Amino acid sequence: MSDITEPAARRLLIDHTRDMALSDEDLAHIVDRTLTDDAVWVTDGTELTRGQLIAHAAPARKNVTAGHMRIDDLLVDGRRFAARCCLTAQHRKLGRVASEWLLIGEVAEDGRVRRIHQLGRTPTAEPETGE
């Protein structure tokens, strides 16, 4: 595989996010399946190691009861992709949590992620108007 297709990029983002938060599969297996051994994952300027990605997902599995990754925009060019998306999760203690993400990524020859740079924000909730 030399290029990533739009459907493959969409599946990669959705499946990786869902599996990390909601599946019973071993987190290390998910990371190994979706990221190369030398992958670089940068979130809001902080580079995360493989171990940090796994550690981040463990509490999510304990607290997230449902989740959905919506991809609003997706651009694909060769092995590179860019996406604007929203992750909505139902959290046991916090209720509904939504995070907006901008991601720029690159896949390796085998289709696994080599690099992701991600910027995120959690929008503030809009007050109810009572209408």
PDB file of C-alpha atoms in Angstrom:
ATOM      1  CA  MET A   1       0.000   0.000   0.000  1.00  0.00           C
ATOM      2  CA  SER A   2       1.550   3.299  -0.998  1.00  0.00           C
ATOM      3  CA  ASP A   3      -1.367   5.708  -0.604  1.00  0.00           C
ATOM      4  CA  ILE A   4      -4.166   5.889   1.935  1.00  0.00           C
ATOM      5  CA  THR A   5      -7.705   6.212   0.657  1.00  0.00           C
ATOM      6  CA  GLU A   6     -10.360   8.388   2.246  1.00  0.00           C
ATOM      7  CA  PRO A   7     -12.359   5.358   3.476  1.00  0.00           C
ATOM      8  CA  ALA A   8      -9.193   3.800   4.946  1.00  0.00           C
ATOM      9  CA  ALA A   9      -8.272   7.028   6.773  1.00  0.00           C
ATOM     10  CA  ARG A  10     -11.828   7.341   8.092  1.00  0.00           C
ATOM     11  CA  ARG A  11     -11.827   3.710   9.328  1.00  0.00           C
ATOM     12  CA  LEU A  12      -8.388   4.131  10.884  1.00  0.00           C
ATOM     13  CA  LEU A  13      -9.459   7.152  12.941  1.00  0.00           C
ATOM     14  CA  ILE A  14     -12.853   5.782  13.943  1.00  0.00           C
ATOM     15  CA  ASP A  15     -11.728   2.215  14.686  1.00  0.00           C
ATOM     16  CA  HIS A  16      -8.599   3.235  16.614  1.00  0.00           C
ATOM     17  CA  THR A  17     -10.558   5.661  18.804  1.00  0.00           C
ATOM     18  CA  ARG A  18     -13.402   3.210  19.449  1.00  0.00           C
ATOM     19  CA  ASP A  19     -11.118   0.269  20.191  1.00  0.00           C
ATOM     20  CA  MET A  20      -8.861   2.236  22.550  1.00  0.00           C
ATOM     21  CA  ALA A  21     -11.822   3.465  24.629  1.00  0.00           C
ATOM     22  CA  LEU A  22     -14.464   0.772  24.400  1.00  0.00           C
ATOM     23  CA  SER A  23     -13.138  -2.645  23.377  1.00  0.00           C
ATOM     24  CA  ASP A  24     -11.830  -5.401  25.632  1.00  0.00           C
ATOM     25  CA  GLU A  25      -8.860  -5.972  23.326  1.00  0.00           C
ATOM     26  CA  ASP A  26      -5.408  -5.516  24.837  1.00  0.00           C
ATOM     27  CA  LEU A  27      -4.378  -1.856  24.438  1.00  0.00           C
ATOM     28  CA  ALA A  28      -0.854  -2.784  23.366  1.00  0.00           C
ATOM     29  CA  HIS A  29      -2.271  -4.919  20.529  1.00  0.00           C
ATOM     30  CA  ILE A  30      -4.430  -2.036  19.314  1.00  0.00           C
ATOM     31  CA  VAL A  31      -1.454   0.339  19.327  1.00  0.00           C
ATOM     32  CA  ASP A  32       0.737  -2.222  17.540  1.00  0.00           C
ATOM     33  CA  ARG A  33      -1.966  -2.827  14.936  1.00  0.00           C
ATOM     34  CA  THR A  34      -2.566   0.846  14.170  1.00  0.00           C
ATOM     35  CA  LEU A  35       0.808   2.552  14.781  1.00  0.00           C
ATOM     36  CA  THR A  36       4.305   1.793  13.525  1.00  0.00           C
ATOM     37  CA  ASP A  37       7.059   1.011  16.045  1.00  0.00           C
ATOM     38  CA  ASP A  38       8.618   4.441  15.404  1.00  0.00           C
ATOM     39  CA  ALA A  39       5.322   6.361  15.339  1.00  0.00           C
ATOM     40  CA  VAL A  40       5.241   9.944  16.569  1.00  0.00           C
ATOM     41  CA  TRP A  41       1.985  11.135  18.160  1.00  0.00           C
ATOM     42  CA  VAL A  42       1.876  14.785  19.207  1.00  0.00           C
ATOM     43  CA  THR A  43      -1.173  16.129  21.031  1.00  0.00           C
ATOM     44  CA  ASP A  44      -1.404  19.851  21.701  1.00  0.00           C
ATOM     45  CA  GLY A  45       2.369  20.155  21.393  1.00  0.00           C
ATOM     46  CA  THR A  46       3.196  17.208  23.657  1.00  0.00           C
ATOM     47  CA  GLU A  47       4.810  14.156  22.093  1.00  0.00           C
ATOM     48  CA  LEU A  48       3.294  10.984  23.515  1.00  0.00           C
ATOM     49  CA  THR A  49       5.165   7.706  23.678  1.00  0.00           C
ATOM     50  CA  ARG A  50       3.569   4.339  22.984  1.00  0.00           C
ATOM     51  CA  GLY A  51       3.362   3.769  26.749  1.00  0.00           C
ATOM     52  CA  GLN A  52       1.712   7.140  27.347  1.00  0.00           C
ATOM     53  CA  LEU A  53      -0.910   6.432  24.675  1.00  0.00           C
ATOM     54  CA  ILE A  54      -1.723   3.131  26.365  1.00  0.00           C
ATOM     55  CA  ALA A  55      -1.765   4.720  29.835  1.00  0.00           C
ATOM     56  CA  HIS A  56      -4.115   7.465  28.596  1.00  0.00           C
ATOM     57  CA  ALA A  57      -6.614   4.902  27.316  1.00  0.00           C
ATOM     58  CA  ALA A  58      -6.791   2.795  30.497  1.00  0.00           C
ATOM     59  CA  PRO A  59      -8.854   5.316  32.556  1.00  0.00           C
ATOM     60  CA  ALA A  60     -11.050   6.011  29.537  1.00  0.00           C
ATOM     61  CA  ARG A  61     -12.003   2.345  29.459  1.00  0.00           C
ATOM     62  CA  LYS A  62     -13.070   2.517  33.099  1.00  0.00           C
ATOM     63  CA  ASN A  63     -15.142   5.687  32.708  1.00  0.00           C
ATOM     64  CA  VAL A  64     -16.449   5.877  29.146  1.00  0.00           C
ATOM     65  CA  THR A  65     -19.653   3.949  28.533  1.00  0.00           C
ATOM     66  CA  ALA A  66     -20.253   5.043  24.929  1.00  0.00           C
ATOM     67  CA  GLY A  67     -18.514   7.124  22.323  1.00  0.00           C
ATOM     68  CA  HIS A  68     -18.718   8.353  18.780  1.00  0.00           C
ATOM     69  CA  MET A  69     -16.081   9.873  16.482  1.00  0.00           C
ATOM     70  CA  ARG A  70     -17.636  12.149  13.861  1.00  0.00           C
ATOM     71  CA  ILE A  71     -15.372  13.198  11.005  1.00  0.00           C
ATOM     72  CA  ASP A  72     -16.541  16.524   9.604  1.00  0.00           C
ATOM     73  CA  ASP A  73     -13.768  17.082   7.050  1.00  0.00           C
ATOM     74  CA  LEU A  74     -11.168  14.699   5.686  1.00  0.00           C
ATOM     75  CA  LEU A  75      -8.474  15.359   3.112  1.00  0.00           C
ATOM     76  CA  VAL A  76      -6.179  12.652   1.767  1.00  0.00           C
ATOM     77  CA  ASP A  77      -3.040  13.155  -0.316  1.00  0.00           C
ATOM     78  CA  GLY A  78      -0.839  10.128  -0.927  1.00  0.00           C
ATOM     79  CA  ARG A  79       0.140   8.819   2.491  1.00  0.00           C
ATOM     80  CA  ARG A  80      -0.902  11.994   4.282  1.00  0.00           C
ATOM     81  CA  PHE A  81      -4.286  12.909   5.681  1.00  0.00           C
ATOM     82  CA  ALA A  82      -5.898  15.757   7.590  1.00  0.00           C
ATOM     83  CA  ALA A  83      -9.157  15.603   9.500  1.00  0.00           C
ATOM     84  CA  ARG A  84     -11.459  17.837  11.491  1.00  0.00           C
ATOM     85  CA  CYS A  85     -13.521  15.751  13.829  1.00  0.00           C
ATOM     86  CA  CYS A  86     -15.498  15.656  17.048  1.00  0.00           C
ATOM     87  CA  LEU A  87     -15.253  12.938  19.664  1.00  0.00           C
ATOM     88  CA  THR A  88     -18.334  12.651  21.866  1.00  0.00           C
ATOM     89  CA  ALA A  89     -18.268  10.323  24.855  1.00  0.00           C
ATOM     90  CA  GLN A  90     -20.609   9.400  27.661  1.00  0.00           C
ATOM     91  CA  HIS A  91     -18.528   9.534  30.846  1.00  0.00           C
ATOM     92  CA  ARG A  92     -19.704   7.812  34.047  1.00  0.00           C
ATOM     93  CA  LYS A  93     -18.944  10.845  36.237  1.00  0.00           C
ATOM     94  CA  LEU A  94     -18.903  13.817  33.851  1.00  0.00           C
ATOM     95  CA  GLY A  95     -21.856  12.966  31.622  1.00  0.00           C
ATOM     96  CA  ARG A  96     -21.602  13.897  27.952  1.00  0.00           C
ATOM     97  CA  VAL A  97     -18.157  15.173  26.964  1.00  0.00           C
ATOM     98  CA  ALA A  98     -17.315  16.452  23.487  1.00  0.00           C
ATOM     99  CA  SER A  99     -13.867  17.292  22.127  1.00  0.00           C
ATOM    100  CA  GLU A 100     -13.085  18.816  18.762  1.00  0.00           C
ATOM    101  CA  TRP A 101      -9.884  17.721  17.030  1.00  0.00           C
ATOM    102  CA  LEU A 102      -7.758  18.782  14.091  1.00  0.00           C
ATOM    103  CA  LEU A 103      -5.414  15.985  13.027  1.00  0.00           C
ATOM    104  CA  ILE A 104      -2.658  15.826  10.460  1.00  0.00           C
ATOM    105  CA  GLY A 105      -1.223  12.387   9.883  1.00  0.00           C
ATOM    106  CA  GLU A 106       0.891  10.155   7.720  1.00  0.00           C
ATOM    107  CA  VAL A 107       0.747   6.402   7.229  1.00  0.00           C
ATOM    108  CA  ALA A 108       3.571   3.982   6.507  1.00  0.00           C
ATOM    109  CA  GLU A 109       3.747   1.608   3.548  1.00  0.00           C
ATOM    110  CA  ASP A 110       1.765  -0.998   5.547  1.00  0.00           C
ATOM    111  CA  GLY A 111      -1.093   1.443   6.305  1.00  0.00           C
ATOM    112  CA  ARG A 112      -0.287   1.985   9.984  1.00  0.00           C
ATOM    113  CA  VAL A 113       0.115   5.501  11.356  1.00  0.00           C
ATOM    114  CA  ARG A 114       3.678   6.884  11.310  1.00  0.00           C
ATOM    115  CA  ARG A 115       2.888  10.363  12.516  1.00  0.00           C
ATOM    116  CA  ILE A 116      -0.057  12.287  13.952  1.00  0.00           C
ATOM    117  CA  HIS A 117      -0.126  15.881  15.064  1.00  0.00           C
ATOM    118  CA  GLN A 118      -3.343  16.677  16.854  1.00  0.00           C
ATOM    119  CA  LEU A 119      -4.814  19.861  18.263  1.00  0.00           C
ATOM    120  CA  GLY A 120      -7.902  19.671  20.408  1.00  0.00           C
ATOM    121  CA  ARG A 121     -10.338  21.703  22.376  1.00  0.00           C
ATOM    122  CA  THR A 122     -13.264  20.875  24.579  1.00  0.00           C
ATOM    123  CA  PRO A 123     -16.029  23.354  23.745  1.00  0.00           C
ATOM    124  CA  THR A 124     -17.870  24.957  26.601  1.00  0.00           C
ATOM    125  CA  ALA A 125     -21.451  23.841  27.030  1.00  0.00           C
ATOM    126  CA  GLU A 126     -24.073  26.285  25.868  1.00  0.00           C
ATOM    127  CA  PRO A 127     -26.485  27.335  28.615  1.00  0.00           C
ATOM    128  CA  GLU A 128     -30.023  26.047  28.329  1.00  0.00           C
ATOM    129  CA  THR A 129     -32.512  28.728  27.372  1.00  0.00           C
ATOM    130  CA  GLY A 130     -35.514  27.058  28.961  1.00  0.00           C
ATOM    131  CA  GLU A 131     -37.459  27.126  25.701  1.00  0.00           C
TER     132      GLU A 131
END
